[in-house]
Coordinates of C-alpha atoms and ligand atoms in Angstrom, one line a residue:
Chain C
M1 CA 7.8 -5.9 -45.0
T2 CA 10.2 -8.3 -43.8
T3 CA 12.0 -7.2 -40.5
T4 CA 13.8 -9.9 -39.5
A5 CA 17.0 -11.8 -40.9
S6 CA 15.9 -15.1 -41.6
D7 CA 19.5 -16.2 -42.1
G8 CA 20.0 -17.2 -38.5
R9 CA 21.9 -14.0 -37.5
T10 CA 20.2 -11.6 -34.7
V11 CA 19.3 -8.2 -34.8
G12 CA 21.3 -6.0 -33.5
Q13 CA 24.4 -7.8 -33.8
P14 CA 26.5 -6.5 -36.8
A15 CA 27.7 -9.2 -38.7
L16 CA 30.8 -7.5 -39.8
S17 CA 33.5 -9.5 -37.8
A18 CA 32.2 -12.4 -39.7
A19 CA 32.4 -10.8 -43.0
K20 CA 36.1 -9.8 -43.0
G21 CA 38.8 -11.9 -45.1
S22 CA 37.9 -14.5 -47.1
D23 CA 34.5 -15.3 -45.2
R24 CA 33.3 -12.0 -46.7
T25 CA 32.9 -13.4 -50.2
A26 CA 31.4 -16.5 -49.2
S27 CA 28.7 -15.1 -47.1
V28 CA 27.2 -13.8 -50.2
S29 CA 27.3 -16.4 -52.5
P30 CA 24.6 -16.4 -55.4
T31 CA 22.8 -19.2 -53.7
V32 CA 21.4 -17.3 -50.8
R33 CA 18.9 -15.8 -53.3
Q34 CA 15.6 -17.3 -52.3
S35 CA 13.1 -16.2 -55.2
D36 CA 10.2 -15.8 -53.7
S37 CA 10.6 -13.9 -50.4
P38 CA 14.3 -13.0 -50.4
T39 CA 16.4 -12.0 -47.2
P40 CA 16.8 -7.9 -47.3
V41 CA 20.6 -7.2 -47.0
V42 CA 19.9 -3.8 -46.6
E43 CA 16.5 -2.6 -44.6
S44 CA 15.4 0.8 -43.4
R45 CA 13.1 1.3 -40.8
A46 CA 10.9 4.8 -40.4
Y47 CA 14.4 6.4 -41.5
N48 CA 14.0 10.0 -41.3
F49 CA 16.9 12.4 -42.0
W50 CA 17.1 16.2 -41.8
Y51 CA 20.2 18.6 -43.4
G52 CA 19.4 21.4 -40.5
A53 CA 15.7 21.9 -40.6
N54 CA 15.4 20.6 -43.8
H55 CA 13.7 17.7 -43.3
A56 CA 14.9 15.4 -46.3
L57 CA 13.5 11.6 -45.7
H58 CA 10.0 11.2 -44.4
D59 CA 10.0 7.6 -42.5
V60 CA 11.4 6.0 -45.4
T61 CA 11.1 1.7 -45.1
I62 CA 12.3 0.0 -47.3
A63 CA 13.6 -3.5 -47.8
I64 CA 16.4 -3.9 -50.5
P65 CA 17.0 -7.5 -51.5
P66 CA 20.1 -9.2 -51.9
H67 CA 21.9 -10.3 -55.5
A68 CA 19.6 -8.1 -57.2
I69 CA 19.5 -4.7 -58.4
T70 CA 17.2 -1.7 -56.9
A71 CA 16.6 1.1 -58.9
L72 CA 15.8 4.2 -57.2
I73 CA 13.9 6.8 -59.1
G74 CA 12.2 10.3 -58.7
P75 CA 12.4 13.8 -59.6
S76 CA 15.3 16.1 -58.6
G77 CA 15.7 16.9 -55.1
C78 CA 13.4 14.4 -53.5
G79 CA 16.4 12.7 -51.4
K80 CA 17.7 9.7 -53.6
T81 CA 21.1 10.7 -53.1
T82 CA 20.4 11.6 -49.4
F83 CA 19.1 8.1 -48.7
L84 CA 21.8 6.3 -50.4
R85 CA 24.6 8.2 -48.7
S86 CA 23.0 6.9 -45.8
I87 CA 23.2 3.5 -46.1
N88 CA 27.2 3.9 -45.9
R89 CA 27.3 6.6 -43.2
M90 CA 28.4 9.0 -45.7
H91 CA 26.7 11.6 -43.5
D92 CA 28.5 11.1 -40.5
L93 CA 30.5 14.2 -41.9
T94 CA 28.0 16.3 -43.0
P95 CA 27.3 19.2 -40.2
G96 CA 23.9 19.5 -39.2
A97 CA 23.0 16.2 -40.4
R98 CA 20.1 14.2 -38.0
R99 CA 18.3 11.3 -38.2
T100 CA 15.8 9.3 -36.4
G101 CA 14.9 5.4 -37.1
D102 CA 17.1 2.7 -38.2
I103 CA 19.1 1.4 -41.1
L104 CA 20.4 -2.3 -40.6
L105 CA 22.8 -4.1 -42.8
D106 CA 22.5 -7.8 -42.6
G107 CA 20.0 -7.5 -39.8
G108 CA 22.3 -5.0 -37.3
S109 CA 22.0 -1.4 -37.2
I110 CA 24.7 0.4 -39.0
F111 CA 24.4 2.8 -36.1
A112 CA 24.6 0.6 -33.8
P113 CA 27.0 2.1 -30.8
G114 CA 30.0 -0.2 -31.7
M115 CA 29.8 0.2 -35.2
D116 CA 33.1 -0.1 -37.1
V117 CA 32.2 2.5 -39.7
V118 CA 35.4 1.9 -41.7
A119 CA 34.2 -1.9 -41.9
L120 CA 30.7 -1.0 -42.9
R121 CA 31.9 1.1 -45.7
R122 CA 34.4 -1.6 -47.1
R123 CA 31.3 -3.7 -47.5
I124 CA 29.2 -1.2 -48.9
G125 CA 30.9 0.7 -52.1
M126 CA 29.6 3.7 -53.5
V127 CA 30.0 5.3 -56.9
F128 CA 29.2 9.1 -56.5
Q129 CA 27.1 11.5 -58.6
R130 CA 29.9 13.4 -59.5
P131 CA 33.0 12.0 -60.5
N132 CA 35.7 12.4 -57.7
P133 CA 38.9 10.6 -59.0
F134 CA 42.3 11.0 -57.1
P135 CA 44.6 12.9 -58.6
K136 CA 46.7 10.2 -58.8
S137 CA 47.4 7.8 -62.0
V138 CA 44.4 5.5 -63.3
Y139 CA 46.5 2.8 -62.0
D140 CA 46.4 4.3 -58.4
N141 CA 43.2 4.7 -58.4
V142 CA 41.8 1.5 -58.9
A143 CA 44.8 -0.1 -56.4
Y144 CA 43.7 2.3 -53.8
G145 CA 41.1 0.0 -52.4
P146 CA 43.4 -3.1 -52.3
R147 CA 46.4 -0.8 -51.1
L148 CA 44.0 0.5 -48.1
N149 CA 42.5 -2.6 -46.9
A150 CA 45.5 -4.7 -48.1
M151 CA 43.2 -7.0 -49.9
A152 CA 46.0 -9.2 -51.7
A153 CA 49.5 -9.5 -52.3
P154 CA 51.1 -6.5 -54.1
R155 CA 52.0 -8.6 -56.8
E156 CA 48.4 -9.3 -57.6
F157 CA 47.3 -5.6 -57.7
P158 CA 48.1 -5.1 -61.4
D159 CA 45.6 -8.2 -62.0
R160 CA 42.7 -6.7 -59.9
V161 CA 43.1 -3.3 -61.7
E162 CA 42.9 -4.7 -64.9
R163 CA 39.8 -6.6 -64.0
A164 CA 38.2 -3.8 -62.4
L165 CA 38.8 -2.1 -65.2
R166 CA 37.4 -4.5 -67.8
Q167 CA 34.4 -4.7 -65.8
A168 CA 34.0 -1.2 -65.8
A169 CA 34.1 -1.4 -69.4
L170 CA 37.3 1.1 -69.5
W171 CA 40.2 -1.1 -70.1
D172 CA 40.4 -0.8 -73.8
E173 CA 40.4 3.0 -73.3
V174 CA 43.1 3.5 -70.7
S175 CA 45.2 0.0 -70.7
S176 CA 48.2 2.2 -72.7
R177 CA 47.8 5.4 -70.3
L178 CA 47.4 3.7 -66.9
R179 CA 50.4 5.9 -65.2
E180 CA 48.5 9.0 -66.8
P181 CA 46.2 11.0 -63.9
G182 CA 43.0 9.5 -63.5
T183 CA 41.8 13.3 -63.7
A184 CA 43.2 14.0 -66.9
L185 CA 40.3 11.5 -68.3
S186 CA 37.1 12.6 -69.8
G187 CA 33.9 12.7 -67.7
G188 CA 32.4 9.8 -68.4
Q189 CA 35.5 7.8 -68.5
Q190 CA 36.2 9.5 -65.0
Q191 CA 32.7 7.8 -63.7
R192 CA 33.8 4.5 -65.2
L193 CA 37.1 4.8 -63.2
C194 CA 35.4 5.4 -60.0
I195 CA 33.0 2.7 -60.8
A196 CA 36.5 0.4 -61.3
R197 CA 37.8 1.7 -57.9
A198 CA 34.8 1.2 -56.0
L199 CA 34.8 -2.7 -57.8
A200 CA 38.6 -3.5 -56.9
N201 CA 37.4 -2.8 -53.4
E202 CA 35.3 -6.0 -53.7
P203 CA 32.4 -4.8 -51.7
E204 CA 28.9 -6.9 -50.7
V205 CA 26.7 -3.7 -51.9
L206 CA 27.1 -1.6 -54.3
L207 CA 25.5 1.8 -54.0
L208 CA 25.6 4.1 -57.2
D209 CA 24.3 7.4 -58.1
E210 CA 23.7 8.0 -61.5
P211 CA 26.6 6.4 -62.7
C212 CA 25.5 6.6 -66.3
S213 CA 24.5 10.3 -66.5
A214 CA 27.7 11.3 -68.3
L215 CA 28.1 8.2 -70.4
D216 CA 27.4 7.6 -74.0
P217 CA 24.6 4.8 -74.9
I218 CA 27.6 2.1 -75.4
A219 CA 29.4 2.8 -72.3
T220 CA 25.9 3.1 -70.4
Q221 CA 25.1 -0.5 -72.3
R222 CA 28.2 -1.8 -70.9
I223 CA 27.6 -0.7 -67.5
E224 CA 24.0 -2.4 -67.2
E225 CA 25.5 -5.3 -68.7
L226 CA 28.4 -5.0 -65.8
L227 CA 25.4 -4.3 -63.3
V228 CA 23.5 -7.2 -64.2
E229 CA 26.6 -9.5 -64.1
L230 CA 27.7 -8.2 -61.0
K231 CA 24.1 -9.0 -59.3
K232 CA 25.1 -12.1 -58.9
T233 CA 27.5 -11.6 -55.9
Y234 CA 26.5 -8.3 -55.1
T235 CA 23.8 -6.3 -54.0
I236 CA 23.3 -3.1 -56.2
V237 CA 21.2 0.0 -55.3
I238 CA 21.0 2.5 -58.2
V239 CA 19.8 6.0 -58.6
T240 CA 18.9 6.6 -62.2
H241 CA 17.0 9.5 -63.8
N242 CA 16.6 7.4 -66.8
M243 CA 13.1 5.2 -66.9
Q244 CA 14.1 3.1 -69.5
Q245 CA 17.5 2.2 -67.7
A246 CA 15.2 1.3 -64.2
A247 CA 13.1 -0.6 -66.4
R248 CA 15.6 -2.4 -68.3
V249 CA 18.1 -3.7 -65.5
S250 CA 16.6 -3.3 -62.2
D251 CA 14.8 -6.0 -60.4
Y252 CA 13.3 -3.7 -57.9
T253 CA 12.2 -0.2 -58.2
G254 CA 11.5 2.4 -55.6
F255 CA 9.9 5.9 -56.6
F256 CA 10.9 8.6 -54.1
Y257 CA 8.6 12.1 -53.6
V258 CA 9.3 14.6 -51.7
G259 CA 11.5 12.9 -49.3
Q260 CA 8.8 10.0 -49.2
L261 CA 9.4 6.6 -50.4
V262 CA 5.6 6.4 -52.5
E263 CA 6.0 3.2 -53.9
F264 CA 8.5 -0.1 -53.7
G265 CA 7.7 -2.8 -55.4
E266 CA 9.1 -5.3 -58.5
T267 CA 10.5 -3.2 -61.2
E268 CA 7.8 -4.9 -63.5
Q269 CA 4.9 -4.5 -61.3
V270 CA 5.8 -0.6 -61.0
F271 CA 6.5 0.2 -64.1
T272 CA 3.4 -1.6 -65.4
R273 CA 0.8 -1.3 -62.9
P274 CA 1.7 1.3 -60.3
I275 CA -0.5 1.2 -57.2
D276 CA 0.2 5.0 -56.5
E277 CA -0.7 7.5 -58.9
R278 CA 2.4 9.9 -58.2
T279 CA 4.4 7.1 -59.6
E280 CA 2.5 6.5 -62.5
A281 CA 2.4 10.4 -63.3
Y282 CA 6.1 10.1 -63.0
I283 CA 7.1 7.2 -64.9
T284 CA 4.4 7.9 -67.7
G285 CA 6.7 11.4 -67.8
R286 CA 3.7 13.8 -67.0
F287 CA 5.7 15.2 -64.4
G288 CA 9.4 15.3 -62.8
Chain B
M1 CA 16.5 56.2 -82.4
T2 CA 13.0 55.6 -80.0
S3 CA 14.9 54.9 -77.1
L4 CA 16.9 58.2 -76.8
P5 CA 14.1 59.3 -74.5
V6 CA 14.8 56.4 -71.9
E7 CA 18.0 56.5 -72.5
R8 CA 18.2 60.5 -71.3
L9 CA 15.8 59.5 -68.4
A10 CA 18.5 56.6 -67.2
R11 CA 21.4 58.9 -67.3
P12 CA 20.3 62.2 -65.9
Q13 CA 22.9 65.1 -65.7
S14 CA 24.1 64.6 -62.0
L15 CA 25.2 61.2 -63.0
H16 CA 28.2 62.5 -65.3
A17 CA 30.1 64.2 -62.4
T18 CA 30.1 60.5 -60.5
D19 CA 31.0 59.3 -64.2
R20 CA 34.1 61.8 -64.1
S21 CA 34.9 61.0 -60.5
D22 CA 35.0 57.4 -61.6
R23 CA 37.5 57.6 -63.8
I24 CA 39.7 59.7 -61.5
Y25 CA 39.3 57.1 -59.0
R26 CA 40.2 54.5 -61.5
R27 CA 43.4 56.0 -62.6
V28 CA 44.5 56.9 -59.4
L29 CA 44.0 53.0 -58.2
T30 CA 46.0 52.1 -61.5
G31 CA 48.5 54.3 -60.7
F32 CA 49.2 52.6 -57.3
A33 CA 48.9 49.3 -59.0
L34 CA 51.3 49.8 -61.3
G35 CA 53.4 51.8 -58.9
L36 CA 54.1 48.5 -56.5
P37 CA 55.8 46.6 -59.1
L38 CA 57.5 49.9 -60.3
L39 CA 58.7 50.1 -56.5
I40 CA 60.1 46.5 -56.5
L41 CA 62.3 47.3 -59.9
I42 CA 63.5 50.4 -58.0
I43 CA 64.9 48.8 -54.9
L44 CA 66.5 46.3 -57.0
G45 CA 68.1 49.0 -59.2
V46 CA 69.3 51.3 -55.8
L47 CA 70.5 47.8 -54.6
F48 CA 72.3 46.9 -57.8
T49 CA 73.9 50.5 -57.8
G50 CA 74.9 50.1 -54.4
A51 CA 76.3 46.9 -54.8
L52 CA 78.3 47.9 -58.1
P53 CA 81.9 48.7 -56.4
A54 CA 81.8 45.3 -54.4
L55 CA 80.5 43.5 -57.3
K56 CA 83.1 44.8 -59.4
R57 CA 86.0 44.2 -56.7
F58 CA 85.3 40.7 -55.6
G59 CA 83.1 39.3 -58.6
P60 CA 81.2 35.9 -57.9
T61 CA 84.3 35.1 -55.4
F62 CA 82.1 37.1 -52.9
L63 CA 79.7 34.0 -52.8
W64 CA 82.1 31.7 -51.8
T65 CA 84.7 33.7 -49.6
S66 CA 84.7 33.1 -45.8
T67 CA 86.5 36.3 -45.0
W68 CA 84.8 39.3 -43.7
D69 CA 87.6 41.7 -43.0
P70 CA 86.7 45.8 -43.0
V71 CA 90.2 46.4 -41.9
A72 CA 91.8 44.8 -45.1
E73 CA 89.2 45.5 -47.0
I74 CA 88.1 41.7 -47.8
Y75 CA 84.5 40.9 -47.7
G76 CA 83.1 37.4 -48.9
A77 CA 79.6 36.4 -48.1
A78 CA 79.6 32.7 -47.5
P79 CA 79.4 32.8 -43.7
M80 CA 76.2 34.5 -43.9
I81 CA 74.7 32.9 -46.7
F82 CA 75.6 29.5 -44.6
G83 CA 74.0 31.1 -41.9
T84 CA 70.9 32.3 -43.5
L85 CA 70.2 28.9 -45.2
A86 CA 71.3 26.4 -42.2
S87 CA 69.0 28.9 -39.9
S88 CA 66.0 28.5 -41.9
V89 CA 66.3 24.7 -42.9
L90 CA 66.5 24.0 -39.2
A91 CA 63.2 26.5 -38.5
L92 CA 61.4 24.4 -41.2
L93 CA 62.5 21.0 -39.8
I94 CA 60.8 22.0 -36.8
A95 CA 58.0 24.3 -37.8
V96 CA 56.6 21.7 -41.0
P97 CA 55.5 19.5 -38.6
L98 CA 54.2 21.2 -36.2
A99 CA 52.2 23.7 -38.3
L100 CA 51.1 21.1 -40.8
S101 CA 50.0 19.1 -37.6
V102 CA 47.9 22.3 -36.6
A103 CA 46.6 22.7 -39.9
I104 CA 45.3 19.1 -40.4
F105 CA 44.0 19.4 -36.9
L106 CA 42.0 22.2 -37.3
T107 CA 40.6 21.4 -40.6
E108 CA 39.8 17.5 -40.1
F109 CA 40.0 16.2 -36.7
S110 CA 38.7 19.6 -34.5
P111 CA 35.5 20.0 -33.1
G112 CA 33.7 22.3 -34.7
W113 CA 33.5 25.0 -32.0
L114 CA 37.3 24.8 -31.0
R115 CA 38.2 25.8 -35.0
Q116 CA 37.9 29.2 -35.2
P117 CA 39.4 30.6 -31.8
V118 CA 42.2 28.3 -32.4
A119 CA 43.1 29.4 -35.8
F120 CA 42.7 33.1 -34.7
L121 CA 45.2 32.6 -31.8
V122 CA 47.7 30.5 -34.4
E123 CA 47.3 33.3 -36.6
L124 CA 47.5 36.2 -33.9
L125 CA 51.1 34.5 -33.3
A126 CA 51.7 36.3 -36.9
A127 CA 51.2 39.4 -35.2
I128 CA 53.5 39.6 -32.5
P129 CA 56.7 41.7 -33.4
S130 CA 59.7 40.5 -34.5
V131 CA 62.0 42.0 -31.0
V132 CA 59.5 40.4 -28.6
Y133 CA 60.2 37.2 -30.1
G134 CA 63.8 38.1 -29.6
T135 CA 63.5 39.5 -26.0
W136 CA 61.6 36.2 -25.6
G137 CA 64.2 34.1 -26.7
I138 CA 66.9 35.8 -24.7
F139 CA 65.0 35.7 -21.8
V140 CA 62.8 32.5 -21.9
L141 CA 64.2 30.3 -25.1
I142 CA 67.7 30.3 -24.5
P143 CA 67.6 29.4 -20.8
F144 CA 65.4 26.9 -21.5
L145 CA 67.2 25.3 -24.4
R146 CA 70.3 25.2 -21.8
A147 CA 68.6 23.6 -19.1
H148 CA 66.0 21.2 -21.1
V149 CA 67.0 20.7 -24.4
V150 CA 70.7 20.7 -25.2
P151 CA 71.7 18.3 -22.5
P152 CA 69.7 15.4 -23.4
L153 CA 70.7 16.5 -27.1
K154 CA 74.1 16.1 -26.5
A155 CA 73.6 12.9 -24.6
V156 CA 72.4 11.1 -27.7
L157 CA 73.7 13.0 -30.0
G158 CA 76.6 14.6 -28.6
W159 CA 79.1 12.6 -31.2
T160 CA 77.7 14.0 -33.9
P161 CA 79.5 17.6 -35.8
F162 CA 75.9 19.0 -35.1
L163 CA 76.4 19.5 -31.3
Q164 CA 80.0 20.1 -30.4
G165 CA 81.4 23.0 -28.4
V166 CA 79.7 24.8 -25.6
F167 CA 76.5 26.1 -25.9
Y168 CA 76.7 29.7 -24.6
G169 CA 73.3 30.7 -25.4
N170 CA 73.4 32.7 -28.5
S171 CA 73.9 30.3 -31.6
L172 CA 72.6 28.8 -34.8
L173 CA 70.4 26.5 -32.4
A174 CA 68.7 29.4 -30.5
G175 CA 68.6 31.2 -34.2
G176 CA 66.8 28.1 -35.7
V177 CA 64.3 27.7 -33.4
I178 CA 62.8 31.3 -32.9
L179 CA 62.5 31.4 -36.7
A180 CA 60.6 28.4 -36.3
I181 CA 58.4 29.5 -33.8
M182 CA 57.6 32.9 -35.7
I183 CA 56.9 30.9 -38.9
V184 CA 54.6 27.9 -37.6
P185 CA 51.9 30.5 -37.7
Y186 CA 52.2 31.4 -41.6
I187 CA 52.8 27.9 -42.8
A188 CA 50.0 27.0 -40.5
A189 CA 47.3 29.5 -41.8
V190 CA 48.2 28.6 -45.3
S191 CA 48.3 24.9 -45.4
R192 CA 44.7 25.5 -43.6
E193 CA 43.2 27.3 -46.3
V194 CA 45.0 24.8 -48.6
L195 CA 43.6 22.1 -46.9
L196 CA 40.0 23.8 -46.7
A197 CA 39.9 24.3 -50.1
V198 CA 40.2 20.5 -50.9
P199 CA 37.0 19.6 -52.1
A200 CA 34.7 17.4 -49.7
S201 CA 34.2 14.9 -52.6
Q202 CA 37.8 13.7 -52.3
R203 CA 37.7 13.0 -48.7
E204 CA 34.3 11.3 -49.5
A205 CA 36.0 9.3 -52.2
A206 CA 38.5 8.0 -49.9
L207 CA 36.1 6.9 -47.0
A208 CA 33.8 5.1 -49.0
M209 CA 36.4 2.7 -50.0
G210 CA 36.9 2.2 -45.9
A211 CA 39.3 4.7 -45.0
T212 CA 39.8 5.8 -41.7
R213 CA 39.6 9.6 -41.1
W214 CA 43.3 9.5 -40.7
E215 CA 43.9 7.3 -44.2
A216 CA 41.5 9.7 -46.0
V217 CA 44.0 12.5 -44.7
R218 CA 47.3 10.7 -45.4
S219 CA 46.0 9.6 -49.0
A220 CA 43.6 11.5 -50.4
V221 CA 43.5 15.0 -48.7
L222 CA 47.4 15.8 -48.3
P223 CA 48.2 14.4 -51.9
Y224 CA 45.4 16.4 -53.2
G225 CA 46.6 19.6 -51.8
R226 CA 50.4 19.0 -52.0
A227 CA 51.2 21.8 -54.2
G228 CA 49.8 24.3 -52.2
L229 CA 51.2 22.6 -49.1
I230 CA 54.7 22.9 -50.8
G231 CA 54.0 26.2 -51.2
A232 CA 52.8 27.1 -47.7
V233 CA 56.6 25.6 -46.5
I234 CA 58.1 27.7 -48.8
L235 CA 56.2 30.7 -48.0
G236 CA 57.5 30.1 -44.5
L237 CA 61.2 29.5 -45.8
G238 CA 60.7 32.8 -47.4
R239 CA 59.7 34.5 -44.2
A240 CA 62.7 32.5 -42.3
L241 CA 65.3 33.8 -45.0
G242 CA 64.5 37.2 -44.4
E243 CA 63.7 37.6 -40.6
T244 CA 65.9 40.1 -39.3
M245 CA 65.4 41.4 -35.4
A246 CA 64.8 37.9 -33.5
V247 CA 67.6 36.6 -35.4
T248 CA 69.9 39.2 -34.6
M249 CA 69.5 38.8 -31.2
L250 CA 69.6 35.1 -30.7
I251 CA 72.0 34.0 -33.4
G252 CA 75.5 35.3 -32.0
N253 CA 76.3 37.4 -35.2
R254 CA 79.8 35.8 -36.2
H255 CA 81.3 35.4 -39.4
D256 CA 81.7 31.8 -39.1
I257 CA 80.9 28.4 -41.0
G258 CA 80.4 25.7 -38.6
V259 CA 78.3 23.0 -38.7
S260 CA 77.6 22.9 -34.8
L261 CA 74.1 24.2 -33.7
L262 CA 75.5 25.0 -30.5
Q263 CA 77.8 27.8 -32.0
P264 CA 77.4 31.2 -33.1
A265 CA 76.3 31.8 -36.4
Y266 CA 75.3 34.8 -38.6
T267 CA 72.7 35.7 -41.4
M268 CA 72.5 38.3 -44.1
A269 CA 69.6 40.1 -42.8
A270 CA 71.3 40.6 -39.5
A271 CA 74.9 41.6 -41.2
I272 CA 73.3 44.3 -42.8
A273 CA 71.1 45.3 -39.8
N274 CA 74.1 45.5 -37.4
E275 CA 76.6 46.9 -39.6
F276 CA 75.2 49.0 -42.0
S277 CA 75.6 52.0 -39.4
E278 CA 79.2 51.0 -39.1
A279 CA 80.3 50.9 -42.6
T280 CA 82.3 53.8 -42.7
T281 CA 84.4 52.4 -46.2
N282 CA 82.5 52.6 -49.5
L283 CA 83.3 49.3 -50.2
Y284 CA 82.3 47.9 -46.8
Q285 CA 78.8 49.9 -47.5
S286 CA 78.9 48.3 -51.1
A287 CA 79.1 44.5 -49.7
L288 CA 76.3 45.1 -47.4
F289 CA 74.5 46.2 -50.4
E290 CA 75.6 43.0 -52.4
V291 CA 74.3 41.0 -49.6
G292 CA 71.4 42.8 -49.8
L293 CA 70.8 42.2 -53.0
I294 CA 71.7 38.5 -52.5
L295 CA 69.0 38.3 -49.8
F296 CA 66.5 40.2 -52.2
V297 CA 67.0 37.8 -55.0
L298 CA 66.8 34.8 -52.8
T299 CA 63.6 35.8 -51.0
V300 CA 61.6 37.0 -54.0
A301 CA 62.6 33.8 -56.0
V302 CA 61.5 31.8 -53.4
N303 CA 58.0 33.3 -52.5
A304 CA 57.5 33.6 -56.3
I305 CA 57.6 29.4 -56.3
A306 CA 55.5 29.4 -53.4
R307 CA 52.9 31.5 -54.7
V308 CA 53.0 29.7 -57.9
L309 CA 52.3 26.5 -56.6
I310 CA 49.4 27.7 -53.8
W311 CA 47.9 28.7 -57.1
R312 CA 48.3 26.0 -59.0
V313 CA 46.5 23.8 -56.6
A314 CA 43.4 26.0 -56.0
R315 CA 43.2 26.8 -59.9
G316 CA 43.6 30.6 -59.8
Q317 CA 41.7 31.3 -56.4
A318 CA 44.0 33.1 -54.0
V319 CA 43.8 30.5 -51.3
G320 CA 45.9 31.5 -48.3
S321 CA 45.7 35.2 -49.4
R322 CA 43.9 36.0 -46.1
A323 CA 47.0 34.8 -44.6
L324 CA 49.7 36.2 -46.4
Ligands
ATP401 N1 24.4 18.7 -47.9 C1 23.4 19.1 -48.1 N2 23.0 20.1 -47.1 C2 21.8 20.7 -46.9 N3 20.5 20.0 -47.5 C3 20.8 19.3 -48.7 C4 22.2 19.1 -48.9 N4 22.3 17.4 -49.9 C5 20.9 17.7 -50.3 N5 20.1 18.9 -49.6 C6 18.7 19.1 -49.7 O1 18.3 17.9 -49.6 C7 17.0 17.3 -50.5 C8 17.2 15.8 -51.1 O2 18.5 16.2 -51.8 P1 18.8 15.1 -52.7 O3 20.7 15.2 -52.9 O4 18.8 13.9 -51.6 O5 18.2 14.9 -53.9 P2 18.1 13.8 -55.2 O6 17.0 13.2 -55.3 O7 19.5 13.1 -55.1 O8 18.2 14.7 -56.3 P3 19.0 14.9 -57.7 O9 18.2 14.0 -58.5 O10 19.1 16.0 -58.1 O11 20.2 14.3 -57.5 C9 16.9 18.5 -51.5 O12 16.3 19.5 -50.9 C10 18.6 19.0 -51.0 O13 18.6 20.6 -51.1
MG402 MG1 21.3 13.0 -56.4

């Protein structure tokens, strides 16, 4: 497992300041990708997590390669969401949460004392398991990030909103009702609205927690196409219960089982020649 | 009918008594429950019949006449309506920022161990009797205003019509400030419950986009709870409009319309409390009844609006019911 960042950044020094502004997209240009041993963007080391007394994650060590789609699979309650939320420090607000081990972004610990959590979360976008649009208009939902982070001149916002909505395969359905509340959309539309909202923020890493669970096959397919398109510039981690989806779109797959990362590797290998028998049992549908 | 023996077993004789007492209990409760709305109607009816002579005599002019002359038997409620609204608005201007800050601090920023004690103390403020506030106002608040608030205010804003005249103590300002202090606990308690009802997923959505804690509150939590927060404020307004004792002790009780905060004023509630025992003629009494009627309609309307708004945000959950 790769443990050092080979792009010259020193471990322990957050690379956030360097990634502000226009520099941020430059640092994730597709050329960074190396076919045989990609530099991990997100990496966890012996990461343990507790909700109070509930030990939800055990020694999770994983290196998530950049510009690729990493699927996290596993039965319900095995800690996939918990791990995903750890990556953008969403657990900061969870009462009774405790952790050991470390998670690195570009070689720097996200838990380092001087870490700017706000900047971290701008770099790591997240789509939650349950759609959580704001009770604002569709437009304002998507424009939330650009406004908040003053990412562009306000006159550019409409274009950004449209682009994000198109990417999320929602534009055709909502282009005539941008002023209606986002909460008035259907569940699946809300989920895509949340995806659009995350995309408009132009993160470097995109965490998606079962983004297609409420979508019909057509919308699902369009989201999958989007993800494949996005991985040129983004690093994507997707939690999914859909084995076919994991097999179809992901480059790497991690299998979680009762709080442990049982197996992690290239998707093709995990699905055709799993090393652990529990992985095999799960993907062949014998439990889960 | 094979189940008959089982039924007999499950419903032994002795239960029938409980059944009947249950029924009686339910009827009594239903009676009480229906009795309360009935009581409101009765109050309305009494106020209306009491106010009838004045209503007949003055008609709608009662609302905008400023004379209140028991000798000449001419009554107009304009100064009291004005004083009631002015003191309440002043109270809201002071109380709302304060109460919202308390609520936001308690729900979003306070360390966990501080939450319950502070919330408890704030709610305890609502339990202090009105007359105690009034006494405190006379002996502490007015001297404080005279020494530390009015001079700097006059120095900066003395040229505005709102600070004309000499500050003798009992005034719109003193009444408004005491009202503000009295309604802060209500607004804070209800706002707190509204904010607690905002789902965590809304905060998380904002934080995940790179919002700071404060930005998340401003851009996600407050808008989500907006209707409920407005409801909390209107509820505070409802209390301010009807508050009697403390205001009577501090506002100066003068039938006068003046925009200066330093001058005495009057409120509807204070007038009723002060003058009912002196109301020797029928018309005088009736005029006070009509003032009561106006106050009743106003506060009921304000509270109804508040409750509808609070319910809307929490979709039928009685958010804030504990504090009401
Ligand atoms: N906020 C929380 N407080 C306490 N325990 C929690 C909390 N969230 C999750 N857990 C517990 O942590 C464990 C892992 O939950 P997690 O949500 O990460 O599972 P998951 O793999 O995402 O499941 P699913 O596929 O159903 O979404 C479960 O045992 C769950 O009960
Ligand atoms: Mg989950």
